CSV table of C-alpha atoms and ligand atoms in Angstrom, one decimal:
chain,number,residue,atom,x,y,z
A,1,MET,CA,0.0,0.0,0.0
A,2,ASN,CA,1.3,3.5,-0.8
A,3,THR,CA,1.4,5.6,2.3
A,4,SER,CA,2.6,9.0,1.3
A,5,GLY,CA,3.7,10.3,4.7
A,6,THR,CA,7.4,10.5,4.1
A,7,GLY,CA,9.1,13.8,4.6
A,8,GLY,CA,6.2,16.0,3.5
A,9,ALA,CA,6.9,15.5,-0.2
A,10,ALA,CA,3.8,15.9,-2.4
A,11,PRO,CA,2.4,12.5,-3.3
A,12,VAL,CA,3.1,11.5,-6.9
A,13,VAL,CA,-0.3,10.2,-7.7
A,14,GLY,CA,-3.6,11.9,-6.8
A,15,VAL,CA,-4.4,12.6,-3.1
A,16,PRO,CA,-6.4,9.6,-1.8
A,17,ASP,CA,-10.1,10.4,-1.0
A,18,VAL,CA,-9.7,8.9,2.4
A,19,ARG,CA,-6.5,8.3,4.4
A,20,ILE,CA,-6.6,6.7,7.8
A,21,ALA,CA,-3.4,6.8,9.9
A,22,GLY,CA,-3.0,4.7,13.0
A,23,MET,CA,-6.6,5.0,13.9
A,24,THR,CA,-7.8,3.3,17.1
A,25,LYS,CA,-11.2,3.5,18.8
A,26,CYS,CA,-11.9,2.2,22.3
A,27,PHE,CA,-15.3,2.0,24.0
A,28,GLY,CA,-14.2,1.5,27.6
A,29,ASP,CA,-12.2,-1.8,27.5
A,30,VAL,CA,-13.4,-2.8,24.1
A,31,VAL,CA,-10.9,-2.0,21.3
A,32,ALA,CA,-13.4,-1.6,18.4
A,33,VAL,CA,-10.8,-0.5,15.8
A,34,ASP,CA,-7.1,-1.2,16.4
A,35,ALA,CA,-4.3,0.8,14.7
A,36,LEU,CA,-5.9,0.9,11.3
A,37,ASP,CA,-3.9,2.3,8.4
A,38,LEU,CA,-5.2,2.6,4.9
A,39,GLU,CA,-5.8,4.7,1.8
A,40,VAL,CA,-8.8,4.8,-0.4
A,41,ALA,CA,-8.0,5.8,-4.0
A,42,ARG,CA,-10.4,8.1,-5.7
A,43,GLY,CA,-13.2,6.5,-7.7
A,44,SER,CA,-12.8,3.0,-6.2
A,45,PHE,CA,-15.3,0.6,-4.8
A,46,TYR,CA,-13.9,-0.3,-1.4
A,47,SER,CA,-15.4,-2.8,1.0
A,48,PHE,CA,-14.8,-3.5,4.7
A,49,LEU,CA,-15.5,-7.2,5.2
A,50,GLY,CA,-15.6,-9.1,8.5
A,51,PRO,CA,-17.8,-10.9,11.0
A,52,SER,CA,-20.2,-9.0,13.2
A,53,GLY,CA,-18.4,-6.9,15.8
A,54,CYS,CA,-15.1,-6.6,14.0
A,55,GLY,CA,-15.3,-2.8,13.8
A,56,LYS,CA,-16.7,-2.1,10.4
A,57,THR,CA,-19.5,0.3,11.4
A,58,THR,CA,-17.3,2.1,13.9
A,59,THR,CA,-14.7,2.7,11.2
A,60,LEU,CA,-17.4,4.1,8.9
A,61,ARG,CA,-18.9,6.3,11.6
A,62,MET,CA,-15.5,7.8,12.2
A,63,ILE,CA,-15.0,8.6,8.5
A,64,ALA,CA,-18.5,10.2,8.5
A,65,GLY,CA,-17.7,12.1,11.7
A,66,PHE,CA,-20.4,10.6,14.0
A,67,GLU,CA,-17.6,9.2,16.2
A,68,GLN,CA,-14.2,10.5,17.1
A,69,PRO,CA,-11.1,8.3,17.0
A,70,THR,CA,-9.4,7.6,20.4
A,71,SER,CA,-6.1,8.1,18.6
A,72,GLY,CA,-4.9,8.4,15.1
A,73,GLU,CA,-6.0,10.6,12.2
A,74,ILE,CA,-8.4,10.7,9.3
A,75,PHE,CA,-7.8,12.8,6.2
A,76,LEU,CA,-10.5,13.5,3.6
A,77,ALA,CA,-9.1,14.7,0.2
A,78,GLY,CA,-5.8,15.3,2.0
A,79,GLU,CA,-7.2,17.4,4.8
A,80,PRO,CA,-7.3,16.3,8.5
A,81,VAL,CA,-10.9,16.2,9.7
A,82,ALA,CA,-10.5,16.0,13.5
A,83,GLY,CA,-13.3,18.0,15.0
A,84,VAL,CA,-15.1,18.6,11.7
A,85,PRO,CA,-18.8,17.8,12.1
A,86,PRO,CA,-20.5,15.3,9.8
A,87,TYR,CA,-22.5,17.9,7.9
A,88,ARG,CA,-19.3,19.7,7.0
A,89,ARG,CA,-17.6,16.6,5.5
A,90,ASN,CA,-18.1,15.9,1.9
A,91,VAL,CA,-19.3,12.4,2.7
A,92,ASN,CA,-22.8,10.9,2.9
A,93,THR,CA,-23.9,7.6,4.5
A,94,VAL,CA,-26.6,5.1,3.5
A,95,PHE,CA,-27.6,2.8,6.4
A,96,GLN,CA,-29.3,-0.5,6.4
A,97,HIS,CA,-32.3,1.1,8.1
A,98,TYR,CA,-32.7,3.9,5.7
A,99,ALA,CA,-35.1,6.0,7.8
A,100,LEU,CA,-37.0,7.8,5.0
A,101,PHE,CA,-39.3,10.6,6.2
A,102,PRO,CA,-42.8,9.1,6.1
A,103,HIS,CA,-44.6,12.4,5.8
A,104,MET,CA,-42.7,13.5,2.7
A,105,ASP,CA,-43.1,12.2,-0.9
A,106,VAL,CA,-40.1,10.7,-2.7
A,107,ALA,CA,-38.9,14.0,-4.2
A,108,ARG,CA,-39.0,15.8,-0.9
A,109,ASN,CA,-37.1,13.0,0.8
A,110,VAL,CA,-34.4,13.1,-1.9
A,111,GLY,CA,-34.2,16.9,-1.8
A,112,TYR,CA,-33.9,17.1,1.9
A,113,GLY,CA,-30.2,17.8,2.0
A,114,LEU,CA,-30.4,20.4,-0.7
A,115,ARG,CA,-33.1,22.3,1.2
A,116,GLN,CA,-30.9,22.2,4.3
A,117,LYS,CA,-28.2,23.9,2.3
A,118,HIS,CA,-30.7,26.5,1.0
A,119,ASN,CA,-30.5,25.6,-2.7
A,120,SER,CA,-33.2,27.2,-4.9
A,121,LYS,CA,-36.4,25.3,-5.7
A,122,GLN,CA,-35.3,25.1,-9.3
A,123,GLU,CA,-31.9,23.7,-8.4
A,124,GLU,CA,-33.6,21.2,-6.1
A,125,THR,CA,-36.0,20.0,-8.7
A,126,ARG,CA,-33.2,19.5,-11.3
A,127,ARG,CA,-30.9,17.7,-9.0
A,128,VAL,CA,-33.6,15.5,-7.5
A,129,GLY,CA,-34.5,14.5,-11.1
A,130,GLU,CA,-30.9,13.6,-11.8
A,131,ALA,CA,-30.6,11.6,-8.7
A,132,LEU,CA,-33.8,9.7,-9.3
A,133,GLU,CA,-32.7,9.0,-12.8
A,134,LEU,CA,-29.5,7.5,-11.5
A,135,VAL,CA,-31.4,5.0,-9.3
A,136,ARG,CA,-34.0,4.4,-12.0
A,137,LEU,CA,-36.9,5.9,-10.1
A,138,ASN,CA,-37.7,8.8,-12.4
A,139,GLY,CA,-41.5,9.3,-12.4
A,140,TYR,CA,-41.8,8.4,-8.7
A,141,GLU,CA,-41.4,12.0,-7.5
A,142,ARG,CA,-44.9,12.2,-6.0
A,143,ARG,CA,-45.1,8.7,-4.5
A,144,ARG,CA,-45.3,8.2,-0.8
A,145,THR,CA,-42.4,6.2,0.5
A,146,TRP,CA,-44.6,3.7,2.3
A,147,GLU,CA,-46.1,2.7,-1.1
A,148,LEU,CA,-42.7,1.5,-2.3
A,149,SER,CA,-41.1,-1.9,-2.0
A,150,GLY,CA,-38.0,-2.4,0.1
A,151,GLY,CA,-35.7,-2.3,-2.9
A,152,GLN,CA,-37.3,1.0,-4.1
A,153,GLN,CA,-37.1,2.5,-0.6
A,154,GLN,CA,-33.4,1.7,-0.5
A,155,ARG,CA,-33.0,3.4,-4.0
A,156,VAL,CA,-34.6,6.5,-2.5
A,157,ALA,CA,-32.2,6.4,0.3
A,158,LEU,CA,-29.4,6.1,-2.2
A,159,ALA,CA,-30.7,9.0,-4.3
A,160,ARG,CA,-31.0,11.1,-1.1
A,161,ALA,CA,-27.3,10.5,-0.5
A,162,LEU,CA,-26.2,11.0,-4.1
A,163,VAL,CA,-28.1,14.3,-4.5
A,164,ASN,CA,-25.5,16.1,-2.4
A,165,HIS,CA,-22.7,15.0,-4.8
A,166,PRO,CA,-20.5,13.7,-2.0
A,167,THR,CA,-16.9,12.8,-2.8
A,168,VAL,CA,-17.3,9.6,-0.8
A,169,LEU,CA,-20.4,7.6,-0.2
A,170,LEU,CA,-20.4,5.3,2.8
A,171,LEU,CA,-22.8,2.4,2.8
A,172,ASP,CA,-23.3,0.3,5.9
A,173,GLU,CA,-24.9,-3.1,5.0
A,174,PRO,CA,-27.4,-1.3,2.9
A,175,LEU,CA,-28.9,-4.4,1.3
A,176,GLY,CA,-29.1,-6.4,4.6
A,177,ALA,CA,-32.9,-6.1,4.8
A,178,LEU,CA,-33.6,-7.3,1.3
A,179,ASP,CA,-34.3,-10.8,0.2
A,180,LEU,CA,-31.6,-12.8,-1.6
A,181,LYS,CA,-32.8,-12.3,-5.2
A,182,LEU,CA,-33.3,-8.6,-4.8
A,183,ARG,CA,-30.0,-8.2,-3.0
A,184,LYS,CA,-28.2,-9.9,-5.9
A,185,GLU,CA,-29.8,-7.5,-8.3
A,186,MET,CA,-29.1,-4.5,-6.2
A,187,GLN,CA,-25.4,-5.6,-5.9
A,188,LEU,CA,-24.9,-5.4,-9.6
A,189,GLU,CA,-26.9,-2.2,-9.8
A,190,LEU,CA,-24.8,-0.5,-7.1
A,191,LYS,CA,-21.6,-1.5,-8.8
A,192,ALA,CA,-22.9,-0.2,-12.2
A,193,LEU,CA,-24.0,3.0,-10.5
A,194,GLN,CA,-20.6,3.5,-8.8
A,195,ARG,CA,-18.9,3.2,-12.2
A,196,GLU,CA,-21.3,5.6,-13.7
A,197,VAL,CA,-21.0,8.4,-11.2
A,198,GLY,CA,-17.4,7.7,-10.4
A,199,ILE,CA,-17.8,8.5,-6.7
A,200,THR,CA,-15.7,6.6,-4.2
A,201,PHE,CA,-17.9,4.0,-2.4
A,202,ILE,CA,-16.9,2.5,0.9
A,203,TYR,CA,-19.1,-0.4,1.6
A,204,VAL,CA,-19.5,-2.4,4.7
A,205,THR,CA,-20.7,-6.0,4.7
A,206,HIS,CA,-20.3,-9.3,6.6
A,207,ASP,CA,-21.2,-11.2,3.4
A,208,GLN,CA,-18.1,-12.4,1.5
A,209,GLU,CA,-20.0,-13.1,-1.7
A,210,GLU,CA,-21.3,-9.6,-1.7
A,211,ALA,CA,-17.9,-8.1,-1.2
A,212,LEU,CA,-16.4,-10.3,-3.9
A,213,THR,CA,-19.1,-9.3,-6.4
A,214,MET,CA,-18.9,-5.6,-6.0
A,215,SER,CA,-15.5,-4.5,-4.8
A,216,ASP,CA,-12.3,-3.3,-6.4
A,217,VAL,CA,-10.6,-3.5,-3.1
A,218,ILE,CA,-11.6,-5.5,0.0
A,219,VAL,CA,-10.3,-4.9,3.5
A,220,VAL,CA,-10.8,-8.0,5.7
A,221,MET,CA,-11.1,-7.1,9.4
A,222,ARG,CA,-11.1,-9.1,12.5
A,223,HIS,CA,-11.2,-7.9,16.1
A,224,GLY,CA,-10.7,-4.3,14.9
A,225,ARG,CA,-7.6,-5.2,13.0
A,226,LEU,CA,-6.9,-5.2,9.3
A,227,GLN,CA,-6.1,-8.8,8.2
A,228,GLN,CA,-5.6,-8.3,4.5
A,229,LEU,CA,-6.3,-5.8,1.8
A,230,GLY,CA,-6.5,-6.7,-1.8
A,231,GLY,CA,-8.7,-7.4,-4.8
A,232,PRO,CA,-11.3,-10.2,-4.8
A,233,ALA,CA,-9.1,-12.7,-6.7
A,234,GLU,CA,-6.1,-11.9,-4.6
A,235,LEU,CA,-7.9,-12.5,-1.4
A,236,TYR,CA,-9.4,-15.8,-2.6
A,237,GLU,CA,-6.3,-17.1,-4.3
A,238,ARG,CA,-3.7,-15.8,-1.9
A,239,PRO,CA,-5.2,-15.4,1.5
A,240,VAL,CA,-2.4,-14.5,3.9
A,241,ASN,CA,-3.7,-16.3,7.0
A,242,ARG,CA,-6.2,-18.9,8.1
A,243,PHE,CA,-8.8,-16.4,9.1
A,244,VAL,CA,-9.0,-14.8,5.6
A,245,ALA,CA,-8.8,-18.2,4.0
A,246,ASP,CA,-11.8,-19.5,6.0
A,247,PHE,CA,-13.8,-16.3,5.9
A,248,ILE,CA,-13.6,-16.1,2.1
A,249,GLY,CA,-14.7,-19.4,0.8
A,250,ILE,CA,-14.0,-23.0,1.8
A,251,SER,CA,-10.4,-23.7,2.7
A,252,ASN,CA,-10.0,-27.5,3.6
A,253,PRO,CA,-7.4,-26.8,6.2
A,254,ILE,CA,-4.7,-29.4,6.7
A,255,GLU,CA,-2.6,-28.8,9.8
A,256,GLY,CA,1.1,-29.6,9.8
A,257,ARG,CA,4.6,-28.4,10.3
A,258,LEU,CA,6.8,-26.5,7.9
A,259,LEU,CA,9.8,-28.7,6.7
A,260,TRP,CA,11.4,-26.2,4.4
A,261,HIS,CA,10.8,-22.7,3.0
A,262,ASP,CA,12.5,-20.5,0.4
A,263,PRO,CA,11.8,-16.9,1.3
A,264,ALA,CA,12.9,-15.7,-2.2
A,265,THR,CA,10.2,-17.6,-4.1
A,266,GLY,CA,7.8,-18.4,-1.3
A,267,SER,CA,7.9,-22.1,-2.0
A,268,GLY,CA,7.6,-24.4,0.9
A,269,ARG,CA,7.1,-28.0,2.0
A,270,VAL,CA,4.9,-29.2,4.8
A,271,GLU,CA,4.4,-32.4,6.6
A,272,SER,CA,0.8,-32.8,7.9
A,273,GLU,CA,0.0,-34.3,11.3
A,274,ARG,CA,-1.0,-37.5,9.5
A,275,GLY,CA,2.2,-37.7,7.5
A,276,LEU,CA,1.1,-36.2,4.2
A,277,ARG,CA,3.8,-34.2,2.4
A,278,LEU,CA,2.6,-31.1,0.6
A,279,GLU,CA,4.5,-28.7,-1.6
A,280,GLY,CA,3.0,-25.2,-1.9
A,281,LEU,CA,3.4,-21.5,-1.6
A,282,VAL,CA,3.7,-19.5,1.6
A,283,THR,CA,1.1,-16.8,0.7
A,284,ASP,CA,2.1,-14.1,3.2
A,285,ARG,CA,5.2,-12.5,1.6
A,286,ASN,CA,5.9,-10.7,4.9
A,287,ALA,CA,6.0,-13.8,7.0
A,288,ARG,CA,9.4,-15.3,7.9
A,289,PRO,CA,8.5,-18.8,9.1
A,290,SER,CA,11.1,-21.3,10.2
A,291,ALA,CA,11.3,-25.0,9.7
A,292,GLY,CA,9.3,-26.7,12.4
A,293,ASP,CA,6.7,-23.9,12.7
A,294,ALA,CA,3.0,-25.0,12.9
A,295,VAL,CA,1.2,-24.1,9.6
A,296,VAL,CA,-2.0,-24.8,7.8
A,297,VAL,CA,-2.3,-25.8,4.2
A,298,ALA,CA,-5.5,-24.6,2.5
A,299,VAL,CA,-6.9,-26.0,-0.7
A,300,ARG,CA,-9.8,-24.5,-2.5
A,301,PRO,CA,-12.6,-26.9,-3.3
A,302,GLU,CA,-12.7,-26.2,-7.0
A,303,ARG,CA,-9.1,-27.3,-7.3
A,304,ILE,CA,-9.8,-30.8,-6.1
A,305,ARG,CA,-10.5,-33.7,-8.4
A,306,VAL,CA,-12.7,-36.6,-7.3
A,307,GLU,CA,-12.6,-39.9,-9.3
A,308,LEU,CA,-13.9,-43.4,-8.5
A,309,LEU,CA,-11.0,-45.2,-7.0
A,310,ALA,CA,-11.4,-48.1,-9.4
A,311,GLY,CA,-9.9,-46.9,-12.6
A,312,ALA,CA,-8.5,-43.6,-11.3
A,313,PRO,CA,-5.2,-42.8,-13.1
A,314,VAL,CA,-1.9,-43.0,-11.2
A,315,PRO,CA,-1.2,-39.5,-9.9
A,316,ALA,CA,1.2,-37.4,-12.0
A,317,ALA,CA,4.3,-35.7,-10.5
A,318,GLY,CA,3.3,-32.4,-8.9
A,319,TRP,CA,0.0,-33.8,-7.6
A,320,THR,CA,-1.1,-34.8,-4.2
A,321,ARG,CA,-3.5,-37.8,-4.0
A,322,VAL,CA,-5.4,-39.2,-1.0
A,323,GLU,CA,-8.1,-41.9,-0.9
A,324,GLY,CA,-11.4,-41.6,0.8
A,325,ARG,CA,-15.1,-42.3,0.9
A,326,VAL,CA,-17.8,-39.9,-0.2
A,327,SER,CA,-20.0,-39.1,2.7
A,328,GLN,CA,-22.2,-36.6,1.0
A,329,GLY,CA,-22.9,-35.3,-2.5
A,330,THR,CA,-25.0,-32.1,-2.7
A,331,TYR,CA,-26.3,-30.8,-6.0
A,332,LEU,CA,-26.0,-27.0,-6.0
A,333,GLY,CA,-27.2,-26.2,-9.6
A,334,GLU,CA,-24.1,-25.1,-11.3
A,335,GLN,CA,-21.9,-27.3,-9.1
A,336,THR,CA,-22.0,-30.4,-7.1
A,337,GLU,CA,-20.3,-30.4,-3.7
A,338,PHE,CA,-18.8,-33.6,-2.3
A,339,ARG,CA,-17.8,-34.2,1.2
A,340,ILE,CA,-15.2,-36.9,1.4
A,341,ALA,CA,-13.8,-38.6,4.5
A,342,THR,CA,-10.1,-39.2,3.8
A,343,GLY,CA,-7.6,-40.9,6.1
A,344,LEU,CA,-4.7,-38.5,5.3
A,345,ALA,CA,-6.4,-35.2,4.8
A,346,GLY,CA,-9.4,-35.4,7.1
A,347,GLU,CA,-12.7,-34.3,5.6
A,348,VAL,CA,-12.2,-32.8,2.2
A,349,ILE,CA,-14.8,-30.6,0.5
A,350,ALA,CA,-14.6,-30.6,-3.3
A,351,ARG,CA,-16.8,-28.8,-5.8
A,352,ARG,CA,-17.2,-29.8,-9.3
A,353,GLN,CA,-18.8,-27.8,-12.1
A,354,ASN,CA,-21.9,-29.6,-13.5
A,355,ALA,CA,-21.8,-30.3,-17.2
A,356,SER,CA,-24.9,-29.1,-19.1
A,357,GLY,CA,-27.5,-31.7,-19.1
A,358,GLY,CA,-26.4,-33.9,-16.2
A,359,GLY,CA,-25.6,-33.4,-12.5
A,360,ALA,CA,-24.2,-36.6,-11.0
A,361,SER,CA,-21.5,-38.0,-13.4
A,362,GLY,CA,-21.0,-41.3,-11.6
A,363,VAL,CA,-19.7,-40.4,-8.1
A,364,GLY,CA,-22.0,-40.6,-5.2
A,365,PRO,CA,-22.3,-41.2,-1.4
A,366,GLY,CA,-20.5,-44.4,-0.2
A,367,ASP,CA,-18.2,-44.5,-3.2
A,368,GLU,CA,-14.5,-45.1,-2.7
A,369,VAL,CA,-12.7,-42.3,-4.5
A,370,ALA,CA,-9.3,-40.8,-5.3
A,371,VAL,CA,-9.1,-37.2,-4.3
A,372,SER,CA,-6.3,-35.2,-6.0
A,373,TRP,CA,-5.0,-31.7,-6.5
A,374,GLU,CA,-2.1,-30.0,-8.0
A,375,ASP,CA,0.8,-28.6,-5.8
A,376,SER,CA,0.0,-25.1,-7.0
A,377,ALA,CA,-3.3,-25.4,-5.1
A,378,ASN,CA,-1.5,-25.7,-1.8
A,379,LEU,CA,-1.7,-22.4,0.1
A,380,ILE,CA,0.6,-22.5,3.1
A,381,LEU,CA,-0.7,-20.3,5.9
A,382,VAL,CA,1.6,-19.3,8.7
A,383,ALA,CA,-0.9,-17.7,11.0
B,412,ADP,N1,-21.3,2.9,21.1
B,412,ADP,C1,-20.7,1.8,21.5
B,412,ADP,N2,-20.4,1.6,22.8
B,412,ADP,C2,-19.8,0.5,23.3
B,412,ADP,N3,-19.3,-0.4,22.4
B,412,ADP,C3,-19.5,-0.3,21.1
B,412,ADP,C4,-20.2,0.9,20.6
B,412,ADP,N4,-20.2,0.8,19.3
B,412,ADP,C5,-19.6,-0.4,19.0
B,412,ADP,N5,-19.2,-1.0,20.1
B,412,ADP,C6,-18.4,-2.3,20.1
B,412,ADP,O1,-17.3,-2.2,19.2
B,412,ADP,C7,-17.1,-3.4,18.5
B,412,ADP,C8,-17.2,-3.1,17.0
B,412,ADP,O2,-18.6,-2.8,16.7
B,412,ADP,P1,-19.1,-2.5,15.2
B,412,ADP,O3,-18.1,-1.4,14.7
B,412,ADP,O4,-20.5,-2.1,15.3
B,412,ADP,O5,-18.9,-3.8,14.5
B,412,ADP,P2,-19.4,-4.3,13.1
B,412,ADP,O6,-20.1,-3.2,12.4
B,412,ADP,O7,-18.2,-4.9,12.4
B,412,ADP,O8,-20.4,-5.4,13.4
B,412,ADP,C9,-18.1,-4.4,19.1
B,412,ADP,O9,-17.5,-5.1,20.1
B,412,ADP,C10,-19.2,-3.5,19.6
B,412,ADP,O10,-19.9,-4.1,20.7
B,413,MG,MG1,-22.1,-3.0,11.7
């Protein structure tokens, strides 16, 4: 990450929209946010992802100005904002519970912020029209908010935030109250909207799939601490620790000890507790593990092949193979998920893409199978 705090020199690239430096927030004994450092580049879709209570909302509330950091600093467009009240920050927030004004129609709800800032009636009408157009609710100006569906109400809340032309839009689990199908639609719409308006979005969610779908950059948090920051593919394919690997997807953890590691390339060799030898990559480039350290090898389920043991080919060099028995096969539409009890690797979860026209393809519960994966699928996690 590029932190531009060296010697007061002007940053080479544009000033980040949001910069957080050593930010900590305590509520009594609870450390809600712990020494957070990050920069949010202009125009990006950023997500904070982590389980409930990890400090996502608190971080957002400090950026918005509803909460003051216990220590550390926040910069918006390069300016420190300590003591600047929320309404003087060029930031707007959309909450899960959008709190529209029930006694106002849609247009008056959306224009609320503009009236507060004493814009002319003409200006208000024009900008409300623009904002409603963006969320595809033009024509709904005179509707009562309680006549609208949940998804439409959330669009009104979005328009109400966008109408102020904020530099940064903060969204705190805004789709949490919607049903799954609508949520999926709104995810794609929000992403498209963000591209269209070019405003920086900072989005909070505990839903990994949601974060993967929408974000340019994801910040994974746990107990107030940043675990990993990266693009969706990077987090999934190169999680730096066991928490990130488990939180984003299925990881098939195999516990063992590091036998050998080359810091230059990241390659390593692990012996599992049950004596399986695994070659792979230490994903955390900053880690300096030593031989003998306890590690976990993670293998993503789509990297794992499952074949009936009778007739399975001899494993090629560069592959790991274990034997087991299928305990469960679950048809998931596009994929089938197999749970396999193996002696050497414990329970293994594999997912196979279903070919068009048929689901099963021969393997089912009770079958003796060969389970195999390439060395390149082995992610060696040090912590
Ligand atoms: N106003 C508050 N007073 C006391 N504790 C709080 C307050 N707000 C948040 N917390 C605590 O801070 C931690 C982080 O909370 P929060 O930021 O809401 O997490 P998240 O949004 O990730 O679920 C939790 O342990 C929560 O109980
Ligand atoms: Mg929250």
